Structures are given as C-alpha cells and as structure tokens.
Coordinates of C-alpha atoms in Angstrom, one line a residue:
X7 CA -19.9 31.7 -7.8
X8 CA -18.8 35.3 -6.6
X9 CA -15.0 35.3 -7.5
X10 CA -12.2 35.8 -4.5
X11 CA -9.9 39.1 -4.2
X12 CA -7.3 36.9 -5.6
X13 CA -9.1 34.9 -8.5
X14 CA -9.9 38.8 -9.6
X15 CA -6.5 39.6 -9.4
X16 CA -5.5 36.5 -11.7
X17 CA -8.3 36.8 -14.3
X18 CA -7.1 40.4 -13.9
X19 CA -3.1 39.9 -14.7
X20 CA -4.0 37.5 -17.6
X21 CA -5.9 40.1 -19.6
X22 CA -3.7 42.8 -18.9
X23 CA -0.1 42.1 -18.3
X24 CA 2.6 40.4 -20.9
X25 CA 4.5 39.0 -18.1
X26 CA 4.7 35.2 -17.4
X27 CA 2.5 34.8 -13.9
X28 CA 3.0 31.7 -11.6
X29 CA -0.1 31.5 -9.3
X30 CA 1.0 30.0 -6.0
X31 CA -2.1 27.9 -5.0
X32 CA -3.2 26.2 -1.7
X33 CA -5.3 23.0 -1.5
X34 CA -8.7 23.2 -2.4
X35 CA -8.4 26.6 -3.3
X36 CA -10.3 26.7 -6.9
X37 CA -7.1 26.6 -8.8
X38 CA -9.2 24.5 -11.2
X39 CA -12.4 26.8 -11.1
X40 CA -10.2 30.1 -11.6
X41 CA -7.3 28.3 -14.4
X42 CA -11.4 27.8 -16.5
X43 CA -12.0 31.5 -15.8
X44 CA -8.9 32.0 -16.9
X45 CA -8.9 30.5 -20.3
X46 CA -12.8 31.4 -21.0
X47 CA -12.3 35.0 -20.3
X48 CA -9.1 35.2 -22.7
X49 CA -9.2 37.3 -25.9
X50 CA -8.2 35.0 -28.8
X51 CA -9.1 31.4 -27.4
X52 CA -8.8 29.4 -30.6
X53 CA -4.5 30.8 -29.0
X54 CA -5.3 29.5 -25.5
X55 CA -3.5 26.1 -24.5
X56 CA -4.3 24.4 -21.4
X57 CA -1.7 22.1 -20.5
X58 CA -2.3 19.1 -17.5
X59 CA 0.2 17.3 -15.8
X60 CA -2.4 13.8 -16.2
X61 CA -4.9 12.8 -19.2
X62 CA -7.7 12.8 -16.2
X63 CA -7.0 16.7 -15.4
X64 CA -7.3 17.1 -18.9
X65 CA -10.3 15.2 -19.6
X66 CA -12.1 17.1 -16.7
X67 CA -11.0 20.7 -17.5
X68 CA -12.1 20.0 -21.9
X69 CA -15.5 19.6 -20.0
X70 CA -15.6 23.0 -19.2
X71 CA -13.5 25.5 -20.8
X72 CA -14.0 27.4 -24.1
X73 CA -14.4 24.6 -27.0
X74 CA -11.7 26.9 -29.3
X75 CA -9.3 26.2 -27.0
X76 CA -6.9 23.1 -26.5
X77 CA -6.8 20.9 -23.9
X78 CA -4.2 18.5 -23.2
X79 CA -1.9 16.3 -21.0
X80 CA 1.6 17.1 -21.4
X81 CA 2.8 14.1 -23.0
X82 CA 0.1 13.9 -25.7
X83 CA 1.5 17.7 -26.3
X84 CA 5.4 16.2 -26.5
X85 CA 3.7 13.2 -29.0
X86 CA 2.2 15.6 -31.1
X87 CA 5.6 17.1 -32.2
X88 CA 6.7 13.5 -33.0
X89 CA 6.3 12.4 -36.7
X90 CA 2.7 10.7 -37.2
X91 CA 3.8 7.4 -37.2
X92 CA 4.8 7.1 -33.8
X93 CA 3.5 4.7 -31.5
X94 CA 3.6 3.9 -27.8
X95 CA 5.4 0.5 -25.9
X96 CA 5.8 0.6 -22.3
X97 CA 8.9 -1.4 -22.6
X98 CA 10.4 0.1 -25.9
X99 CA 13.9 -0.1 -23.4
X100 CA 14.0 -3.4 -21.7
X101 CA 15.1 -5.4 -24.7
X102 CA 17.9 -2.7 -24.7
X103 CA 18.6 -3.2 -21.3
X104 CA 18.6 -7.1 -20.9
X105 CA 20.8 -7.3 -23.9
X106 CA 23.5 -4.7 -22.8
X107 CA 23.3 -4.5 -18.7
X108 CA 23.8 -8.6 -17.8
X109 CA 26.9 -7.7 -17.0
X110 CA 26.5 -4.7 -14.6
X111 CA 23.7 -7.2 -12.9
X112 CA 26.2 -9.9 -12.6
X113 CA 29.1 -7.7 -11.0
X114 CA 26.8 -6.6 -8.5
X115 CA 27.2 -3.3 -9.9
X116 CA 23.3 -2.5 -10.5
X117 CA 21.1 -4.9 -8.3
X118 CA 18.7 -5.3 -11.6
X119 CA 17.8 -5.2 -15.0
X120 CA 15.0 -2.6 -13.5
X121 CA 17.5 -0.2 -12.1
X122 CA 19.3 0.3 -15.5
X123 CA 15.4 1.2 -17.0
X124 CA 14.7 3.1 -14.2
X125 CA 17.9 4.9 -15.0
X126 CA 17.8 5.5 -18.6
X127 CA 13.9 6.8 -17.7
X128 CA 15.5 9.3 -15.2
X129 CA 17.9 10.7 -17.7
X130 CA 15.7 11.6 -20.1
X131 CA 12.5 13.3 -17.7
X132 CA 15.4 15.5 -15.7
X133 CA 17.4 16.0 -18.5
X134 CA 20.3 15.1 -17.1
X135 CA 23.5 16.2 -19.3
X136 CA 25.7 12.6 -19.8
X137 CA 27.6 13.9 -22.8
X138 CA 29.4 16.0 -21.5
X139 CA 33.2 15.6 -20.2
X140 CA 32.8 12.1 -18.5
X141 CA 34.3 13.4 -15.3
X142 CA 31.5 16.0 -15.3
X143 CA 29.0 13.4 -16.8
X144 CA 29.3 10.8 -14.0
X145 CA 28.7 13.5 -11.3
X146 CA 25.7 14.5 -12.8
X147 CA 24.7 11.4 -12.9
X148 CA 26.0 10.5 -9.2
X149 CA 24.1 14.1 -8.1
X150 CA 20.9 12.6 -10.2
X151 CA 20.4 9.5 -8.7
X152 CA 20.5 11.0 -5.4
X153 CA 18.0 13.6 -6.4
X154 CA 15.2 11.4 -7.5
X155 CA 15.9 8.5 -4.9
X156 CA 17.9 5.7 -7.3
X157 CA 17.8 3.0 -5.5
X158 CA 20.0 -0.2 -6.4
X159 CA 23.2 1.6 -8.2
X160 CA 26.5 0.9 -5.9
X161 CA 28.4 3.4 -7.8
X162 CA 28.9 5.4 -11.1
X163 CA 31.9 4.5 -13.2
X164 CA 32.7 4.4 -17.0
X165 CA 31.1 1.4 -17.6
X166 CA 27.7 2.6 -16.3
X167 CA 28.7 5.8 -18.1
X168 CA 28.8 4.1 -21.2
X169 CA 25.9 2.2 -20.8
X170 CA 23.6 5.3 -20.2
X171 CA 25.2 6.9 -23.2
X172 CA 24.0 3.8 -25.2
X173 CA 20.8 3.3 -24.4
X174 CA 20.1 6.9 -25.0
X175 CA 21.3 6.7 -28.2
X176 CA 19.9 3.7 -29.0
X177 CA 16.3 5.3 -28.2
X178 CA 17.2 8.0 -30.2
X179 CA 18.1 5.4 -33.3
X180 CA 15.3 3.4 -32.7
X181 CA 12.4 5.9 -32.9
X182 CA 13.7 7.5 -36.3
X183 CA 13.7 3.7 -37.3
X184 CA 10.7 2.7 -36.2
X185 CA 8.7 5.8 -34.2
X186 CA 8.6 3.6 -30.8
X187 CA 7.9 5.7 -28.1
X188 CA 7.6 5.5 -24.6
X189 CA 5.9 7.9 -22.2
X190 CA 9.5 9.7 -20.9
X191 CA 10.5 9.8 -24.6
X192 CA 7.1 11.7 -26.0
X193 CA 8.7 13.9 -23.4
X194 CA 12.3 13.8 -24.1
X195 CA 12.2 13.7 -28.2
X196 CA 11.3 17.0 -29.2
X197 CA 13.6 18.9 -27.4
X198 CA 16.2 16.7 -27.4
X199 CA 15.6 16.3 -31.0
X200 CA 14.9 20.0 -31.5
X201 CA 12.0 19.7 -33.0
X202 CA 9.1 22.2 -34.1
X203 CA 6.0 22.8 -32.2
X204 CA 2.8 21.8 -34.5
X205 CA 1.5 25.6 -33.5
X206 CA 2.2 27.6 -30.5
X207 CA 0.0 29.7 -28.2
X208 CA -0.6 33.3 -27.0
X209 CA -1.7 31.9 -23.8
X210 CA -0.4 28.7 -22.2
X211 CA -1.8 27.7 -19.0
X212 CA -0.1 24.9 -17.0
X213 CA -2.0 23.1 -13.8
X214 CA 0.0 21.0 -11.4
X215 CA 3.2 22.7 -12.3
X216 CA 5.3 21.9 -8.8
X217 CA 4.9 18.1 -10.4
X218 CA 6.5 19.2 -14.1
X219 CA 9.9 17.4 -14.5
X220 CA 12.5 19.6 -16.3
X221 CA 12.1 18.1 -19.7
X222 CA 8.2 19.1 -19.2
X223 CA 9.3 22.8 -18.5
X224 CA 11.5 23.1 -21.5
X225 CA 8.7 21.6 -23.4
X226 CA 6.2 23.7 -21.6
X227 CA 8.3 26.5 -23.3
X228 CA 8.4 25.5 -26.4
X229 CA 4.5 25.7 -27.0
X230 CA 4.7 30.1 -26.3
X231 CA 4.7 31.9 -28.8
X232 CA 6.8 34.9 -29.3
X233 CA 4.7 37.5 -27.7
X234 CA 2.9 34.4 -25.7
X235 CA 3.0 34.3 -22.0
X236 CA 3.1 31.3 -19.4
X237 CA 0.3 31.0 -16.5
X238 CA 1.2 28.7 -14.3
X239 CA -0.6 27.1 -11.4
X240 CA 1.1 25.0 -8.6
X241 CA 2.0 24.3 -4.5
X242 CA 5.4 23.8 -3.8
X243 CA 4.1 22.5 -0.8
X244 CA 2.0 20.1 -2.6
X245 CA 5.3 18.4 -4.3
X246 CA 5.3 14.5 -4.0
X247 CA 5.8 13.3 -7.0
X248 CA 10.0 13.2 -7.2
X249 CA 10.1 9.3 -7.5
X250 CA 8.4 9.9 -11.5
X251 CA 10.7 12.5 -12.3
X252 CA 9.1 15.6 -11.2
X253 CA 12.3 18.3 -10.8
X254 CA 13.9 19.3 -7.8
X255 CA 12.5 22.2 -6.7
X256 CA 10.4 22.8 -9.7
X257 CA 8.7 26.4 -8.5
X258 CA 12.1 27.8 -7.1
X259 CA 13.7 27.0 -10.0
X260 CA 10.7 28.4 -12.6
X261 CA 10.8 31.5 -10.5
X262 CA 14.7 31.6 -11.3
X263 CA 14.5 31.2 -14.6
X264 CA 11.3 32.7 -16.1
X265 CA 11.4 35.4 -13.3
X266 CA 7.4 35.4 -13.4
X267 CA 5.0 37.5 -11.9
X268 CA 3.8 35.8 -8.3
X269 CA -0.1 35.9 -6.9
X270 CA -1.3 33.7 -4.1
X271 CA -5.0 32.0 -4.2
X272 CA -5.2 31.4 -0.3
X273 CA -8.7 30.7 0.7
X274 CA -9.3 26.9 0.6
X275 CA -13.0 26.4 -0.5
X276 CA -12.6 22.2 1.2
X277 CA -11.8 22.2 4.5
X278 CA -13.6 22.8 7.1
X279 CA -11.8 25.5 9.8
X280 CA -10.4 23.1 12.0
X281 CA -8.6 20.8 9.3
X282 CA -7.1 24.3 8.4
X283 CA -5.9 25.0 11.4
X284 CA -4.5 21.8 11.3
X285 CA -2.7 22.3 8.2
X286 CA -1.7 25.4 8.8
X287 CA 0.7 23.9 11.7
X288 CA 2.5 22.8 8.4
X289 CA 2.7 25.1 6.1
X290 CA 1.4 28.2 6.9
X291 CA -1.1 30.8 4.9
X292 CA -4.4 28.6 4.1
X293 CA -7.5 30.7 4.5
X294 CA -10.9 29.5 4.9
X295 CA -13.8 30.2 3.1
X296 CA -16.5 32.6 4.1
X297 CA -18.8 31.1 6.3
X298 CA -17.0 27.5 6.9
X299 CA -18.0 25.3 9.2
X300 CA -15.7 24.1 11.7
X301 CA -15.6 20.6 10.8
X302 CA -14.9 17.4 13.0
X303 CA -11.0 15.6 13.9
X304 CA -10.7 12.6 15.2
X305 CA -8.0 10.7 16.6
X306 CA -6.8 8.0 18.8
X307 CA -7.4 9.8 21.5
X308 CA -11.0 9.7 20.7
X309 CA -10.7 5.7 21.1
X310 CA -10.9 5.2 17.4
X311 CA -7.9 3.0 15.8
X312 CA -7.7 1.4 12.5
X313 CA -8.9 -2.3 13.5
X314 CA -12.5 -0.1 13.7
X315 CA -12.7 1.1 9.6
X316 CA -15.0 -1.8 8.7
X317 CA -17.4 -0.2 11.0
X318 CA -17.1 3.3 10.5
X319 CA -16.3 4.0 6.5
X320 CA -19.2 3.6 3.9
X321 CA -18.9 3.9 0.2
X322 CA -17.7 7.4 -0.8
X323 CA -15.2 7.4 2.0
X324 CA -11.8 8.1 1.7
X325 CA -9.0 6.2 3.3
X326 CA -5.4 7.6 2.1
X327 CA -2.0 5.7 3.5
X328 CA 1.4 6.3 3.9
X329 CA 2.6 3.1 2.2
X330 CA 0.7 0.4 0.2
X331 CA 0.8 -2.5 1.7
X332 CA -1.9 -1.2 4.8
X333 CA -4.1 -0.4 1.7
X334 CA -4.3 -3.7 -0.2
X335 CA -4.5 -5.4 3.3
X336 CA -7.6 -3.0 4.5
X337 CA -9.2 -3.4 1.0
X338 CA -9.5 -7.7 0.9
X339 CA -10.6 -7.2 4.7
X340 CA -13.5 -5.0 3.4
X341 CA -13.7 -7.5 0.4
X342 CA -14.2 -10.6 2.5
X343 CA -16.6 -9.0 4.7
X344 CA -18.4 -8.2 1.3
X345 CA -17.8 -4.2 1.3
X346 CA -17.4 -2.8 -1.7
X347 CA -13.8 -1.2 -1.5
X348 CA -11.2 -0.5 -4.5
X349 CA -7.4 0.6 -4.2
X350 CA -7.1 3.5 -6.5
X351 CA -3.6 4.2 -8.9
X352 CA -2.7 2.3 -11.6
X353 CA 0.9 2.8 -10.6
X354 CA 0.0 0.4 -7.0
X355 CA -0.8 -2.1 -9.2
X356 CA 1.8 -2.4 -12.0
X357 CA 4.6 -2.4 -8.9
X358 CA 2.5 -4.8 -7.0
X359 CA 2.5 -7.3 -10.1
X360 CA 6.3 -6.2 -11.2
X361 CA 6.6 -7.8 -7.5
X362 CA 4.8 -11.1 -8.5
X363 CA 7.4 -11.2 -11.5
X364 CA 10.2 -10.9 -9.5
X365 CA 9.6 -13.3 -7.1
X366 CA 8.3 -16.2 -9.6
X367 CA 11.2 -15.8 -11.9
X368 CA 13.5 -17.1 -9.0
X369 CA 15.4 -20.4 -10.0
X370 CA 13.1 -23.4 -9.2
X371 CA 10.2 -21.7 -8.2
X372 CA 7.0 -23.3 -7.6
X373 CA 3.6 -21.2 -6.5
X374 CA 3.1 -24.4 -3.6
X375 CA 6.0 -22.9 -1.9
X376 CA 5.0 -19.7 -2.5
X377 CA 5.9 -18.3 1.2
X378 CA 9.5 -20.3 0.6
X379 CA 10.0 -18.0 -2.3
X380 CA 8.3 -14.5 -1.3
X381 CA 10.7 -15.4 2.1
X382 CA 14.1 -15.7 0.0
X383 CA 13.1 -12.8 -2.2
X384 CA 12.9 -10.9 0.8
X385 CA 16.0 -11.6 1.9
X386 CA 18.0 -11.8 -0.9
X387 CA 17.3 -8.3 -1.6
X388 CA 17.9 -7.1 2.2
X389 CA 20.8 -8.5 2.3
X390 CA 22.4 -7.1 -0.9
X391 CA 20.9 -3.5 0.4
X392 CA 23.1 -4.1 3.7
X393 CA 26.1 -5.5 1.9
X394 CA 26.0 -2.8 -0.9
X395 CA 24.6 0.5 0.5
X396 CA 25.8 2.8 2.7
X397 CA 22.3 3.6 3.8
X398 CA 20.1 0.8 3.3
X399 CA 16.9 1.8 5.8
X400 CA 15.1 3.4 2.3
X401 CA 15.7 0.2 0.4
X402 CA 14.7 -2.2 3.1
X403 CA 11.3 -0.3 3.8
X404 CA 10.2 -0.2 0.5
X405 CA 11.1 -4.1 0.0
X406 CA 9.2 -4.7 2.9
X407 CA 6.2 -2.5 1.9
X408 CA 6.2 -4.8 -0.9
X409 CA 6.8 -7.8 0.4
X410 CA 3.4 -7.4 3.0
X411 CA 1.8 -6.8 0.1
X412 CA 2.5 -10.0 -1.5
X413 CA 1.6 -12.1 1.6
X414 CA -1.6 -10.2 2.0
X415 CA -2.7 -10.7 -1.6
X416 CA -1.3 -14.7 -1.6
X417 CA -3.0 -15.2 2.1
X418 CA -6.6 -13.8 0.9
X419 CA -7.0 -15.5 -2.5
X420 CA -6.5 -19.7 -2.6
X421 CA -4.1 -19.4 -6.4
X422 CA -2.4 -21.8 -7.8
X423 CA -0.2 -19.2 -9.7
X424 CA 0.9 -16.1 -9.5
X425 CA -1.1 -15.1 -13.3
X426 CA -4.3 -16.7 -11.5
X427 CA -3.7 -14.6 -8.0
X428 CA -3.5 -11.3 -10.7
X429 CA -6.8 -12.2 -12.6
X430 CA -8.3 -12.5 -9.0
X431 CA -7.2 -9.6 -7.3
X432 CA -7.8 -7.5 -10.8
X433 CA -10.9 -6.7 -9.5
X434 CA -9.6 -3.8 -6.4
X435 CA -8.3 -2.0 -8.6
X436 CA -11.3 -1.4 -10.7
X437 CA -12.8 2.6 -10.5
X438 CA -16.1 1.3 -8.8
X439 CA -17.6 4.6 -7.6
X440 CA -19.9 3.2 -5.3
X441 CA -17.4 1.5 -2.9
X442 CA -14.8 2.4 -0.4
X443 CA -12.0 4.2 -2.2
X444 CA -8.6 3.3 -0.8
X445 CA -5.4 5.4 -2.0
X446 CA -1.7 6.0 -1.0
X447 CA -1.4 9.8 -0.3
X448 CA 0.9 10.3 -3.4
X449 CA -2.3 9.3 -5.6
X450 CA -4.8 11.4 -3.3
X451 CA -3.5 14.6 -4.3
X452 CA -6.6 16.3 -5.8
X453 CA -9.4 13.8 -4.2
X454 CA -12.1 15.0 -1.9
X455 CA -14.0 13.4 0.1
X456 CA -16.8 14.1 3.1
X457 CA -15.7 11.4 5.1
X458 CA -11.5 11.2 4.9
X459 CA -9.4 8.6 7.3
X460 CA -5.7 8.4 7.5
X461 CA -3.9 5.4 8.1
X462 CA -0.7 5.5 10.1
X463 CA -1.4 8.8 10.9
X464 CA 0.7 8.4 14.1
X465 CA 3.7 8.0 11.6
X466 CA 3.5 11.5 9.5
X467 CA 5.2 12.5 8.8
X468 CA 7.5 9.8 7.5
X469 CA 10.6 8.9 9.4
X470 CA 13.3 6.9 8.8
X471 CA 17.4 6.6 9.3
X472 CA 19.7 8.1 6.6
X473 CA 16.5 11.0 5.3
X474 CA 18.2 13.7 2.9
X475 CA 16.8 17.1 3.7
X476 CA 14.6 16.5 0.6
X477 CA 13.0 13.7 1.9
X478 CA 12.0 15.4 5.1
X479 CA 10.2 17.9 2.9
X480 CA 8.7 15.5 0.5
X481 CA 7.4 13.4 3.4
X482 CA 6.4 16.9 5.2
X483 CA 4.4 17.9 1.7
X484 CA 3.1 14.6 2.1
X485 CA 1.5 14.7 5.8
X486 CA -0.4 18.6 4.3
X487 CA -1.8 16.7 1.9
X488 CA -3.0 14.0 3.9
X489 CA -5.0 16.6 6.3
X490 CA -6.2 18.9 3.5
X491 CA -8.4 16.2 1.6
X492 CA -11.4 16.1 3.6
X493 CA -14.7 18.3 3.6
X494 CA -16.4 17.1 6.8
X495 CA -15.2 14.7 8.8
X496 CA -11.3 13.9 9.2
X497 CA -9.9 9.9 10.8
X498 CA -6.4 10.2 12.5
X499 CA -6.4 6.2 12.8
X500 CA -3.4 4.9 14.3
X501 CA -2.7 0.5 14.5
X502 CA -4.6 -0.8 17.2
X503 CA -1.1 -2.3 18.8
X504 CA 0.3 1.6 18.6

C-alpha cells in the first residue's frame, strides 16, 4: 500500500524528532496501518511499546508489528507493575460497599449499593483528589460526578466523604494484604502507589488515546523513558466512552500538558464519498481516498423503515443503535424467524443481567409474576429519580432502556427464572461471525461493515431535557460515528410509527 502525504509525515516525525507527537486521526483513516509502520520502521524495537486502550486492539496489532517489540492493553501494562502475586476479582469492592454504605442506601442518600461502587471505580480511573481539605474534596467530587454522568447521588456531604476516603483506603490495604485487584485498580495502584515501571521505552505508542482516562495518561507516562517520546493516536471527535472513565477532554488536556507536536491523517480509506460528505456535516476535514466510489444512503424517505431489517440485512451486516433495548428486541426477532443474529459487547450484557438481579432481589418476588415485579421496579426507581433529582429525564431514559429490555428478553423465552432466562438468552451474545451482528454505537467504534444500518437514526443525535454541553458533544461524537462505519451501503432506518 503506497503510504499518504500524512502517514509519510508521521513515519517521518517518529524517526527524526525527540518531541512527543499526537496524531489527530479521522475514522477509517489507517491510524492502525500507519501506528504498525510506525513501530516496524523504529530504530531500537526490542524499546518500542505499543500500548491499546482494549486486549482486542492489542491482540490484532501483536499480529502484525515487529516481534521485539511489546504489545499490550493498558491495564495488563498497570498489572505488570503490581507485585506477582496479584490477582483479578470483578467485585474485589462490593463486600466493602454492602458492609459500609447500608446506611447512605437507607437515608436515601445514594439510591444503591451500585452507585457507591460506581463511585469508588470513578475516583480511582479520573484520579479525583478526596484527600485533600474536605471543603475542596467534596467539590471535587460534586464537579466529578457531574463529569462522568453519576447517576443516583442526591448530594455530597461528609458522610459520603468519609465513605469514599474508606473504601479507597481499604483497596489500598487490601491489595498489600492479599494482591486483589480489579480492573480500575491495575490502573490506579502504581501511580497511586508510586511504583516502578518493570522497564520503560524509547518509543511508546498509544492507539485510541481520546478514550484514555487520566489515571491511564499518568500511567502512559510512566512507561517513557528519559530521552523516550510519546506517539499518540486519537479523534476527539470519536470520544464516547466518558461513562467508563475516559477524561474529560482527554486530547485538549494532553495537548496542554505534554505540549506535543500535532499532524492530521485525514483521508478515510472506508467510506465511500457520499457517507463522507455526510459526515463531514459534523465534524469537518474527512478526506476521501483516491478513486472512491460514491457509495449508496438510504433513508426513510426511500420508504425503508426498521419493521423491514428482517428482509433486507444478511449475515455480515451491521446494525448499530442508539440505546440497547431496540438491539436485543431486533436480535430475538431475527432469532425466531431463525436468522442467525448476535448482540455484540460484553458490557450490554453484564448490565442487562445486573438488571435481572435487581429486579428478582425485590421483597417477595416470584418469576410467575414476573411483569408485577419488572412493573414495580420500574417505578420504584422513577419515582425516586423524580422525588430526588433535580433533572431526572437522564435517569428515567436509561431505566427505561433497561426495563424494555427485560420485557423483550422475558416475552421471547417461556423461563421459569430469571438464572434459566440468562442460560437461554446466553446464546446472542456469542461472537458468531456468520450472523447478523447487532451493536450499540458506543461498542461500534472501530467495526466495518459493507452493509451498515442505523436504528433510530431519526433520533441522532440524542436529545433529551436537562443535556450538559458535554452531553451534546458526546451524543454529537456519537451520531459521526454512527455514519462513518460503513463501506458500501449505509440504512438511515427510522420506527415504522415515526
């Protein structure tokens, strides 16, 4: 493949300059391709260390880079500075958190046990500073929680303060006890425990960095050496990933601090010339590839509408969503009419089946009633979100995302418990290749696909009452993604009733 103007100039810088470079990438644009160039045309690649924001980036780019060089996600790279003996447990801090937050969940203070983890998870992957001057330590706290969306918190006081200061120390404690870790504290450990690098690098180059929380960037850091420098590969406009930590702003605030050289890598090898056109309406500055074909959009103005999908997608296809709960309902439609579909993201189904738990631990429940139960779940929560919060439309959307996802799931399958309805619909979340691959937008960030539809694509980008300015550029980021994922052929599917 004959290299682009600005691959050249990238492969160029990181032969020849000493300065930190953050390449400013568009979708599809061969960020991938040129980070390999990158790191095979190195001096020195036993010193090169190629750093992924996910274990599957990683996995693809150890495939093809120079085999002296490292490869790795960037919390096996936090792990490795953690003594050998530490081992991983998803939920190292509920017992923590059931044994020292009843009382906030009784006073209404924190609507669950989930929040306080959800809290004490935050800390830790933004770094927020809690011990300082508690004045000081509750704002930034306050001014965190709004950040990263913290749902289910009516208000900071001591007593929350406290708590957060606890369970953070008792992480701490617990891990030079026992080396328990979880996946924010293989993060969080070794610089908030200062601890050594097992060998730094002359070159570091970091993919996906818009997605880096601020605990990744200081440990990101910490793996240069001396004379090292940072390449860095990222889209601002690309950012979607705010709800697991990634930090506000993350490129403004690199360029701030590491005061990096900038290049661009504008021409988008995917898309065809009209979805670029149509992405460009969004943000600006995506170029298309020599000789691109033109491409085909189609929308309801075409006649097509989402009640048609079982006819038009085929296995291969792509079919992104806003929220989830269109997803799991579109995939057990394909299922019954026995067409091989999955929903895609291990993180749709662990909330999905947090959900289940949720509902069945209710006082007196039985799965017979199960529509009682999903119905005073429902409520219970809305009503707390109206009594409680100031701005409750987030909350209530999201609890009703989730709770059309339990009715679809319950109404498809004939269980008699919720742990039977999770062995049955284990199954869509498998990574069939050969089917109909369904996925929120968040998780299609760096698919591909021929044949692309959008769900809801009437609705993007995403509105609703009470949006910070962040949100509007989150959900903005969100909608460019959504139109830059297909090669050939791109569905703007609206509900047939819309």
């Amino acid at each position: 493949m004959k290299l682009s103007s600005y691959q050249d100039a990238i492969i160029d810088h990181a032969k020849s300059s000493e300065k930190d470079l953050l390449v400013e990438a568009k979708p599809g644009s061969g960020k991938t391709f040129t980070s390999v160039e990158d790191v095979n045309t190195l001096p020195n690649p036993d010193s090169v260390l190629a750093l992924a924001f996910t274990k599957t980036i990683a996995k693809s780019l150890t495939q093809k880079v120079n085999p002296y060089s490292t490869v790795i996600n960037s919390r096996a790279f936090g792990k490795s500075f953690l003594k050998r003996s530490a081992y991983y447990e998803k939920n190292k801090y509920w017992e923590f958190t059931n044994a020292n937050g009843k009382r906030l969940v009784n006073s209404h203070q924190v609507s669950s046990t989930f929040v306080l983890v959800r809290l004490l998870e935050l800390i830790r992957l933004s770094d927020t500073d809690i011990f300082c001057d508690d004045v000081q330590a509750i704002r930034n706290l306050d001014g965190m929680a709004y950040d990263y969306g913290l749902l289910g918190i009516r208000f900071f006081n001591d007593e929350l303060l406290d708590f957060a200061r606890k369970g953070i120390d008792w992480g701490i404690g617990w891990y030079k006890k026992t080396g328990q870790v979880d996946f924010a504290d293989m993060l969080f450990l070794p610089v908030e425990l200062n601890l050594d690098p097992p060998e730094t690098y002359d070159y570091v180059i970091v993919d996906e960095v818009q997605d880096f929380s601020n605990i990744q960037i200081e440990l990101m850091q910490l793996a240069v050496s001396d004379y090292g420098k940072l390449l860095m590969v990222g889209d601002q406009n690309q950012a979607c990933f705010k709800f697991a930590g990634a930090g506000k702003a993350s490129i403004p605030n690199m360029k701030q601090r590491l005061q990096p050289d900038i290049l661009p890598l504008s021409i988008c090898y995917r898309c065809p010339t009209s979805h670029i056109a149509l992405a460009n309406k969004i943000y600006p500055g995506m170029e298309a590839r020599p000789g691109a074909t033109e491409g085909y959009i189609y929308d309801w103005k075409d006649g097509y509408t989402q009640s048609q999908l079982k006819h038009l997608a085929a296995p291969g296809d792509l079919i992104i969503c806003r929220r989830v709960a269109p997803l799991i309902e579109q995939c057990l439609a394909f299922i019954l009419a026995e067409i091989p579909a999955v929903v895609k993201g291990r993180g749709v189904k662990e909330s999905l089946f947090r959900t289940f738990d949720e509902i069945e631990n209710q006082r007196g429940f039985q799965y017979s009633k199960v529509f009682e139960f999903v119905s005073s779940w429902h409520d219970y929560w809305k009503n707390y979100f109206l009594d409680e919060y100031e701005n409750p439309d987030t909350a209530i959307q999201d609890l009703t995302d989730r709770y059309n996802q339990v009715i679809a799931c319950v109404q498809a399958f004939k269980a008699r418990s919720f742990s039977a309805l999770k062995k049955q619909i284990e199954h869509i979340f498998s990574e069939q290749s050969d089917a109909i691959q369904l996925s929120s937008i968040h998780s299609a960030k760096g698919l591909e696909a021929e044949t692309v539809f959008v769900m809801e694509a009437d609705k993007l980008p995403f509105q609703f009452p009470g949006m910070t300015d962040d949100d509007r550029i989150q959900e903005s980021n969100l909608e460019y993604i959504a139109k830059t994922r297909s090669m050939d052929k791109l569905y703007l599917l609206p509900k047939e009733d819309e």
